[in-house]
Amino acid sequence: MKKLFTLLLSLFAFSGFAAEPAEEGGKFDPGQMITHHIGDEHSWEFAHGATLHLPVILYGKNGLDIFSSKNFYDEHGNLKPYNGYVKEHGHIYYANEAGEPLTETNAEGEEHHAGPLDFSITKNVASLFLSVALLLIIFFTIAGRYKANAGKAPKGIQSFFEPIIIFIRDEVAKPNIGPKYERYVPYLLTIFFFIWFNNMLGLMPGGANLTGNIAVTMVLAVFTLLVTLFSSNKAYWAHIFKTPGVPVALLPIMIPIELVGILTKPFSLMVRLFANITAGHIIILSLFSLIFIFESIAIGPVSVAFAVFMNFLELFVALLQAYVFTLLTAMYFGGATEEHDHVEDMGFGGNVKDHH
């Protein structure tokens, strides 16, 4: 009865996370399971036994190679070399005669595994395509509804998203960017819905941890940095290189600090989103892991209860992190485009009077 109850709990708990059970008689490794689910892979495992093998696209010594990731697994699901390649810890390397990763020595005398350039459609890339398709379908549908129902009250999916769009425009863009807010609204709406949708998709059964991938959050942060820099005006750069009220003697110290500050803003955006989403997944998976670690009828219900609570909390965090990223982005745009109608005494050590 105890084993049956534990099995039922495990099926419920891991239905959304596709747990890889330990070999019969083996010890359950929560660290390996958690790393497997928050990381990227060349196949997409929705549930145990339900795996979508994605295309592997490699370029290297053998030229261009395209094949299914299924070729890296035998009939028992164990990894094996294929066509001169071997897969290890989510990376693909050249295989030596023993079927192990080929080791090479670089100019500094350091040994490393050698591998081809990997352009594969991984789980996160496939999830990215899915979320983009979902966004396009939803918002092209909404745009069509606006054209068809011009002048009429919104209804259906249009009525759900319209308050959110108006909120981003009126409560995020307008007060933080100022008169030129309209040109930035499309970008702000794009990153808000992109982050929110992918946060939510990551909480679904078999979902990919896309926004918990630091490469994805880095690209979003770099886009924000580029838009900020290309939108910046003279006043923005004057504040960095000729900071009002700062003595000339301090400029060699202040200028590097201000330049570093330009990079720390997108860096904080990148790390905040990545850390919050990844931490949420790790906590939920850790709570579920307690079922397999203790195999106790007393621990099981408690573990599931806390995990379900955390899952509901993550639904709020998914929206909150999208909002915070969008809000901070709008604030950075506002700082870069802020107009100073008149600045008196741009020398250092005097008084500065700004009239906005």
CSV table of C-alpha atoms in Angstrom, one decimal:
chain,number,residue,atom,x,y,z
A,1,MET,CA,0.0,0.0,0.0
A,2,LYS,CA,2.9,2.3,0.9
A,3,LYS,CA,4.6,1.7,-2.5
A,4,LEU,CA,1.3,2.2,-4.4
A,5,PHE,CA,0.6,5.5,-2.6
A,6,THR,CA,4.1,6.7,-3.3
A,7,LEU,CA,3.8,5.7,-6.9
A,8,LEU,CA,0.5,7.6,-7.3
A,9,LEU,CA,2.1,10.7,-5.8
A,10,SER,CA,5.1,10.5,-8.0
A,11,LEU,CA,2.9,10.2,-11.1
A,12,PHE,CA,1.0,13.3,-10.1
A,13,ALA,CA,4.1,15.2,-9.1
A,14,PHE,CA,6.2,14.5,-12.1
A,15,SER,CA,3.6,14.5,-14.8
A,16,GLY,CA,4.7,18.0,-15.6
A,17,PHE,CA,8.4,17.5,-15.3
A,18,ALA,CA,9.0,14.2,-17.0
A,19,ALA,CA,11.2,12.7,-14.3
A,20,GLU,CA,13.8,10.2,-15.2
A,21,PRO,CA,13.4,7.3,-12.7
A,22,ALA,CA,16.5,5.7,-11.4
A,23,GLU,CA,17.5,2.3,-12.6
A,24,GLU,CA,16.0,-0.5,-10.7
A,25,GLY,CA,17.8,-0.8,-7.4
A,26,GLY,CA,19.7,2.4,-8.1
A,27,LYS,CA,19.7,5.5,-6.0
A,28,PHE,CA,17.6,8.5,-7.0
A,29,ASP,CA,19.8,11.5,-7.8
A,30,PRO,CA,17.8,14.8,-7.3
A,31,GLY,CA,20.6,16.9,-8.6
A,32,GLN,CA,20.8,15.1,-11.9
A,33,MET,CA,17.1,15.2,-12.3
A,34,ILE,CA,16.8,18.9,-11.6
A,35,THR,CA,19.8,19.8,-13.9
A,36,HIS,CA,18.2,17.7,-16.7
A,37,HIS,CA,14.9,19.6,-16.5
A,38,ILE,CA,16.2,23.1,-16.2
A,39,GLY,CA,18.8,22.6,-18.8
A,40,ASP,CA,18.6,22.5,-22.6
A,41,GLU,CA,18.6,19.2,-24.6
A,42,HIS,CA,18.6,18.0,-28.2
A,43,SER,CA,15.3,16.2,-27.5
A,44,TRP,CA,12.1,17.3,-25.8
A,45,GLU,CA,10.8,14.9,-23.2
A,46,PHE,CA,7.2,15.8,-22.3
A,47,ALA,CA,6.7,12.8,-20.0
A,48,HIS,CA,8.6,9.6,-19.4
A,49,GLY,CA,8.3,7.6,-22.6
A,50,ALA,CA,6.9,10.6,-24.6
A,51,THR,CA,9.9,12.2,-26.2
A,52,LEU,CA,10.2,14.4,-29.3
A,53,HIS,CA,13.6,13.9,-31.0
A,54,LEU,CA,14.7,17.1,-32.5
A,55,PRO,CA,16.9,17.7,-35.6
A,56,VAL,CA,20.7,17.9,-34.9
A,57,ILE,CA,22.5,20.3,-37.2
A,58,LEU,CA,26.3,20.2,-37.0
A,59,TYR,CA,29.1,21.7,-39.1
A,60,GLY,CA,32.7,20.7,-38.7
A,61,LYS,CA,35.2,18.1,-40.0
A,62,ASN,CA,32.6,16.1,-41.7
A,63,GLY,CA,31.0,19.2,-43.3
A,64,LEU,CA,27.3,19.8,-42.7
A,65,ASP,CA,25.5,16.9,-40.9
A,66,ILE,CA,21.8,16.9,-40.3
A,67,PHE,CA,20.1,14.0,-38.5
A,68,SER,CA,17.6,13.2,-35.7
A,69,SER,CA,18.8,13.2,-32.1
A,70,LYS,CA,17.2,9.8,-31.8
A,71,ASN,CA,20.3,8.3,-33.4
A,72,PHE,CA,22.2,9.0,-30.2
A,73,TYR,CA,20.1,6.5,-28.3
A,74,ASP,CA,19.9,2.7,-28.5
A,75,GLU,CA,16.7,0.6,-28.1
A,76,HIS,CA,17.0,0.9,-24.3
A,77,GLY,CA,17.4,4.7,-24.3
A,78,ASN,CA,21.1,4.6,-23.5
A,79,LEU,CA,23.5,7.1,-25.2
A,80,LYS,CA,25.7,5.8,-28.0
A,81,PRO,CA,28.1,7.3,-30.6
A,82,TYR,CA,26.7,8.1,-34.0
A,83,ASN,CA,28.5,9.0,-37.3
A,84,GLY,CA,31.7,10.0,-35.5
A,85,TYR,CA,29.9,12.1,-32.8
A,86,VAL,CA,29.1,11.4,-29.2
A,87,LYS,CA,26.7,13.3,-26.9
A,88,GLU,CA,27.6,14.0,-23.3
A,89,HIS,CA,25.9,16.3,-20.8
A,90,GLY,CA,23.9,18.0,-23.5
A,91,HIS,CA,26.9,18.7,-25.7
A,92,ILE,CA,28.0,17.0,-28.9
A,93,TYR,CA,31.7,16.2,-29.4
A,94,TYR,CA,33.7,14.2,-31.9
A,95,ALA,CA,34.1,10.6,-30.9
A,96,ASN,CA,37.4,8.7,-30.7
A,97,GLU,CA,37.8,5.0,-31.4
A,98,ALA,CA,36.6,4.1,-28.0
A,99,GLY,CA,33.3,6.0,-28.6
A,100,GLU,CA,34.3,8.7,-26.0
A,101,PRO,CA,34.7,12.5,-26.5
A,102,LEU,CA,37.8,13.3,-28.6
A,103,THR,CA,40.3,15.3,-26.6
A,104,GLU,CA,42.6,17.9,-28.2
A,105,THR,CA,45.3,20.2,-26.8
A,106,ASN,CA,45.2,23.9,-27.5
A,107,ALA,CA,48.1,26.3,-27.9
A,108,GLU,CA,48.4,26.8,-24.2
A,109,GLY,CA,48.8,23.1,-23.6
A,110,GLU,CA,45.3,22.7,-22.1
A,111,GLU,CA,43.2,19.6,-23.0
A,112,HIS,CA,39.6,20.0,-24.0
A,113,HIS,CA,36.9,18.1,-25.8
A,114,ALA,CA,36.7,18.9,-29.5
A,115,GLY,CA,33.4,19.2,-31.2
A,116,PRO,CA,31.7,20.7,-34.3
A,117,LEU,CA,29.7,23.9,-34.4
A,118,ASP,CA,26.2,23.1,-33.2
A,119,PHE,CA,23.2,24.8,-34.8
A,120,SER,CA,20.7,22.2,-33.6
A,121,ILE,CA,17.0,22.8,-32.9
A,122,THR,CA,17.2,22.1,-29.2
A,123,LYS,CA,14.3,22.0,-26.7
A,124,ASN,CA,14.6,25.7,-25.9
A,125,VAL,CA,14.8,26.7,-29.6
A,126,ALA,CA,11.7,24.6,-30.3
A,127,SER,CA,9.9,26.2,-27.4
A,128,LEU,CA,11.0,29.6,-28.7
A,129,PHE,CA,9.4,28.8,-32.1
A,130,LEU,CA,6.3,27.6,-30.4
A,131,SER,CA,5.9,30.8,-28.3
A,132,VAL,CA,6.5,33.1,-31.2
A,133,ALA,CA,3.9,31.2,-33.3
A,134,LEU,CA,1.5,31.5,-30.4
A,135,LEU,CA,2.1,35.2,-30.0
A,136,LEU,CA,1.7,35.8,-33.8
A,137,ILE,CA,-1.6,33.9,-33.9
A,138,ILE,CA,-3.1,35.6,-30.9
A,139,PHE,CA,-2.2,39.2,-31.8
A,140,PHE,CA,-2.9,38.9,-35.5
A,141,THR,CA,-6.3,37.6,-34.4
A,142,ILE,CA,-6.8,40.5,-32.1
A,143,ALA,CA,-5.7,43.0,-34.8
A,144,GLY,CA,-8.3,41.4,-37.1
A,145,ARG,CA,-11.0,41.8,-34.5
A,146,TYR,CA,-10.2,45.5,-34.1
A,147,LYS,CA,-10.5,46.0,-37.9
A,148,ALA,CA,-13.7,44.0,-38.1
A,149,ASN,CA,-15.3,45.6,-34.9
A,150,ALA,CA,-14.1,49.1,-35.3
A,151,GLY,CA,-16.0,51.4,-33.0
A,152,LYS,CA,-17.6,48.5,-31.1
A,153,ALA,CA,-16.9,47.2,-27.6
A,154,PRO,CA,-14.2,44.6,-27.5
A,155,LYS,CA,-15.3,41.0,-26.9
A,156,GLY,CA,-13.7,37.6,-26.5
A,157,ILE,CA,-9.9,37.4,-26.6
A,158,GLN,CA,-9.8,41.1,-27.6
A,159,SER,CA,-11.5,42.1,-24.3
A,160,PHE,CA,-9.0,40.0,-22.3
A,161,PHE,CA,-5.8,41.5,-23.8
A,162,GLU,CA,-7.0,45.1,-24.3
A,163,PRO,CA,-6.7,46.1,-20.6
A,164,ILE,CA,-3.2,44.7,-20.4
A,165,ILE,CA,-2.1,46.5,-23.5
A,166,ILE,CA,-3.6,49.8,-22.2
A,167,PHE,CA,-1.9,49.3,-18.8
A,168,ILE,CA,1.5,48.9,-20.4
A,169,ARG,CA,0.9,52.0,-22.6
A,170,ASP,CA,-0.6,54.3,-19.9
A,171,GLU,CA,1.0,53.0,-16.7
A,172,VAL,CA,4.4,51.9,-17.9
A,173,ALA,CA,5.4,53.7,-21.1
A,174,LYS,CA,3.8,57.2,-20.7
A,175,PRO,CA,5.0,58.1,-17.1
A,176,ASN,CA,8.5,56.6,-17.6
A,177,ILE,CA,9.4,57.6,-21.1
A,178,GLY,CA,7.5,60.9,-21.6
A,179,PRO,CA,6.2,62.5,-24.8
A,180,LYS,CA,8.0,60.2,-27.1
A,181,TYR,CA,6.5,57.1,-25.5
A,182,GLU,CA,4.5,55.9,-28.6
A,183,ARG,CA,7.6,54.8,-30.6
A,184,TYR,CA,8.6,52.4,-27.8
A,185,VAL,CA,5.2,50.9,-27.0
A,186,PRO,CA,5.5,48.1,-29.6
A,187,TYR,CA,8.8,47.0,-28.2
A,188,LEU,CA,7.6,47.1,-24.6
A,189,LEU,CA,4.5,45.1,-25.5
A,190,THR,CA,6.6,42.6,-27.3
A,191,ILE,CA,9.0,41.9,-24.5
A,192,PHE,CA,6.2,41.9,-21.9
A,193,PHE,CA,4.1,39.3,-23.7
A,194,PHE,CA,7.1,37.3,-24.8
A,195,ILE,CA,8.5,36.9,-21.3
A,196,TRP,CA,5.0,36.3,-19.7
A,197,PHE,CA,4.0,33.7,-22.3
A,198,ASN,CA,7.3,31.8,-22.0
A,199,ASN,CA,7.2,32.0,-18.2
A,200,MET,CA,3.8,30.4,-18.3
A,201,LEU,CA,4.7,27.8,-20.9
A,202,GLY,CA,7.6,26.8,-18.7
A,203,LEU,CA,5.2,25.9,-15.9
A,204,MET,CA,3.1,23.6,-18.1
A,205,PRO,CA,3.5,19.8,-18.2
A,206,GLY,CA,6.6,19.1,-20.2
A,207,GLY,CA,7.4,22.8,-20.7
A,208,ALA,CA,10.9,24.1,-21.5
A,209,ASN,CA,12.7,26.4,-19.2
A,210,LEU,CA,13.2,29.1,-21.9
A,211,THR,CA,13.3,32.2,-19.7
A,212,GLY,CA,15.4,30.3,-17.2
A,213,ASN,CA,18.1,30.1,-19.9
A,214,ILE,CA,20.6,32.9,-19.4
A,215,ALA,CA,21.4,33.1,-23.1
A,216,VAL,CA,17.8,34.0,-23.8
A,217,THR,CA,17.6,36.7,-21.0
A,218,MET,CA,21.0,38.0,-22.2
A,219,VAL,CA,19.6,38.6,-25.8
A,220,LEU,CA,16.6,40.4,-24.4
A,221,ALA,CA,18.8,42.6,-22.2
A,222,VAL,CA,21.1,43.3,-25.2
A,223,PHE,CA,18.1,44.4,-27.3
A,224,THR,CA,17.1,46.8,-24.5
A,225,LEU,CA,20.7,48.1,-24.3
A,226,LEU,CA,20.9,48.7,-28.0
A,227,VAL,CA,17.5,50.5,-28.2
A,228,THR,CA,18.6,52.7,-25.2
A,229,LEU,CA,21.9,53.6,-26.8
A,230,PHE,CA,20.5,54.3,-30.3
A,231,SER,CA,17.7,56.4,-28.7
A,232,SER,CA,19.9,58.5,-26.4
A,233,ASN,CA,20.3,62.2,-26.9
A,234,LYS,CA,23.0,64.7,-26.2
A,235,ALA,CA,21.8,65.3,-22.6
A,236,TYR,CA,22.2,61.6,-21.9
A,237,TRP,CA,25.9,61.5,-23.0
A,238,ALA,CA,26.6,64.9,-21.4
A,239,HIS,CA,25.5,63.5,-18.1
A,240,ILE,CA,28.0,60.6,-18.6
A,241,PHE,CA,31.0,62.6,-19.8
A,242,LYS,CA,30.3,66.0,-18.3
A,243,THR,CA,28.3,65.2,-15.2
A,244,PRO,CA,26.7,68.5,-13.9
A,245,GLY,CA,28.0,69.6,-10.5
A,246,VAL,CA,31.0,67.3,-10.5
A,247,PRO,CA,34.5,68.9,-10.1
A,248,VAL,CA,36.9,68.4,-13.0
A,249,ALA,CA,39.3,66.5,-10.8
A,250,LEU,CA,36.7,63.8,-10.2
A,251,LEU,CA,35.9,63.2,-13.9
A,252,PRO,CA,38.6,60.5,-14.4
A,253,ILE,CA,36.8,58.6,-11.7
A,254,MET,CA,33.2,59.4,-12.6
A,255,ILE,CA,33.4,58.7,-16.3
A,256,PRO,CA,34.4,55.1,-16.0
A,257,ILE,CA,31.7,54.6,-13.3
A,258,GLU,CA,29.1,56.1,-15.5
A,259,LEU,CA,30.2,53.9,-18.5
A,260,VAL,CA,30.1,50.8,-16.3
A,261,GLY,CA,26.6,51.9,-15.2
A,262,ILE,CA,25.4,51.6,-18.8
A,263,LEU,CA,26.3,47.9,-18.8
A,264,THR,CA,25.2,47.1,-15.3
A,265,LYS,CA,21.6,48.0,-16.1
A,266,PRO,CA,21.1,45.3,-18.8
A,267,PHE,CA,23.2,42.9,-16.8
A,268,SER,CA,20.8,43.3,-13.9
A,269,LEU,CA,17.8,42.7,-16.3
A,270,MET,CA,19.5,39.5,-17.6
A,271,VAL,CA,20.4,38.0,-14.2
A,272,ARG,CA,17.1,39.0,-12.4
A,273,LEU,CA,14.8,37.2,-14.9
A,274,PHE,CA,17.1,34.2,-15.3
A,275,ALA,CA,17.6,33.8,-11.5
A,276,ASN,CA,14.0,34.2,-10.5
A,277,ILE,CA,12.6,31.7,-13.1
A,278,THR,CA,15.3,29.1,-12.6
A,279,ALA,CA,15.0,29.4,-8.8
A,280,GLY,CA,11.3,28.7,-9.0
A,281,HIS,CA,11.8,25.6,-11.1
A,282,ILE,CA,14.5,24.3,-8.8
A,283,ILE,CA,12.4,24.8,-5.7
A,284,ILE,CA,9.4,23.0,-7.2
A,285,LEU,CA,11.5,20.1,-8.4
A,286,SER,CA,13.3,19.9,-5.1
A,287,LEU,CA,10.0,19.6,-3.2
A,288,PHE,CA,8.9,16.8,-5.6
A,289,SER,CA,12.2,15.1,-5.1
A,290,LEU,CA,11.5,14.6,-1.4
A,291,ILE,CA,8.9,12.0,-2.4
A,292,PHE,CA,11.6,9.8,-4.0
A,293,ILE,CA,14.2,10.5,-1.4
A,294,PHE,CA,12.1,9.6,1.7
A,295,GLU,CA,9.6,7.3,0.1
A,296,SER,CA,7.4,8.0,3.0
A,297,ILE,CA,3.6,8.2,3.2
A,298,ALA,CA,4.0,11.1,5.6
A,299,ILE,CA,6.3,13.1,3.5
A,300,GLY,CA,4.5,12.6,0.2
A,301,PRO,CA,1.3,14.7,0.8
A,302,VAL,CA,3.3,17.5,2.5
A,303,SER,CA,5.7,17.6,-0.4
A,304,VAL,CA,2.9,17.8,-3.0
A,305,ALA,CA,1.1,20.4,-1.0
A,306,PHE,CA,4.1,22.7,-0.8
A,307,ALA,CA,4.9,22.1,-4.5
A,308,VAL,CA,1.4,23.0,-5.6
A,309,PHE,CA,1.6,26.1,-3.5
A,310,MET,CA,4.9,27.0,-5.1
A,311,ASN,CA,3.4,26.4,-8.5
A,312,PHE,CA,0.6,28.9,-7.9
A,313,LEU,CA,3.2,31.3,-6.6
A,314,GLU,CA,5.2,30.9,-9.8
A,315,LEU,CA,2.1,31.9,-11.8
A,316,PHE,CA,2.3,35.2,-10.0
A,317,VAL,CA,6.0,35.4,-10.4
A,318,ALA,CA,5.7,34.7,-14.2
A,319,LEU,CA,3.6,37.9,-14.6
A,320,LEU,CA,5.6,39.9,-12.1
A,321,GLN,CA,8.9,39.3,-13.8
A,322,ALA,CA,7.5,40.2,-17.2
A,323,TYR,CA,6.2,43.5,-15.6
A,324,VAL,CA,9.5,44.3,-13.8
A,325,PHE,CA,11.6,43.7,-17.0
A,326,THR,CA,9.2,45.9,-19.0
A,327,LEU,CA,9.0,48.6,-16.4
A,328,LEU,CA,12.8,48.9,-16.0
A,329,THR,CA,13.3,48.9,-19.7
A,330,ALA,CA,10.8,51.8,-20.0
A,331,MET,CA,12.8,53.7,-17.3
A,332,TYR,CA,16.0,53.2,-19.2
A,333,PHE,CA,14.4,54.5,-22.3
A,334,GLY,CA,13.1,57.5,-20.4
A,335,GLY,CA,16.5,58.3,-19.0
A,336,ALA,CA,18.1,58.1,-22.5
A,337,THR,CA,15.4,60.3,-24.2
A,338,GLU,CA,14.8,62.9,-21.4
A,339,GLU,CA,15.0,66.4,-22.9
A,340,HIS,CA,16.6,69.4,-21.1
A,341,ASP,CA,15.2,72.6,-22.5
A,342,HIS,CA,17.9,74.7,-20.9
A,343,VAL,CA,21.0,73.9,-18.8
A,344,GLU,CA,22.8,76.8,-17.2
A,345,ASP,CA,26.4,76.6,-16.1
A,346,MET,CA,27.5,73.3,-17.5
A,347,GLY,CA,30.9,73.9,-15.8
A,348,PHE,CA,31.8,71.8,-12.8
A,349,GLY,CA,31.6,73.1,-9.3
A,350,GLY,CA,28.7,75.6,-10.1
A,351,ASN,CA,25.0,75.3,-9.8
A,352,VAL,CA,23.0,73.6,-12.5
A,353,LYS,CA,19.5,74.5,-13.3
A,354,ASP,CA,17.4,72.2,-15.4
A,355,HIS,CA,14.1,73.1,-16.8
A,356,HIS,CA,12.2,70.1,-18.2
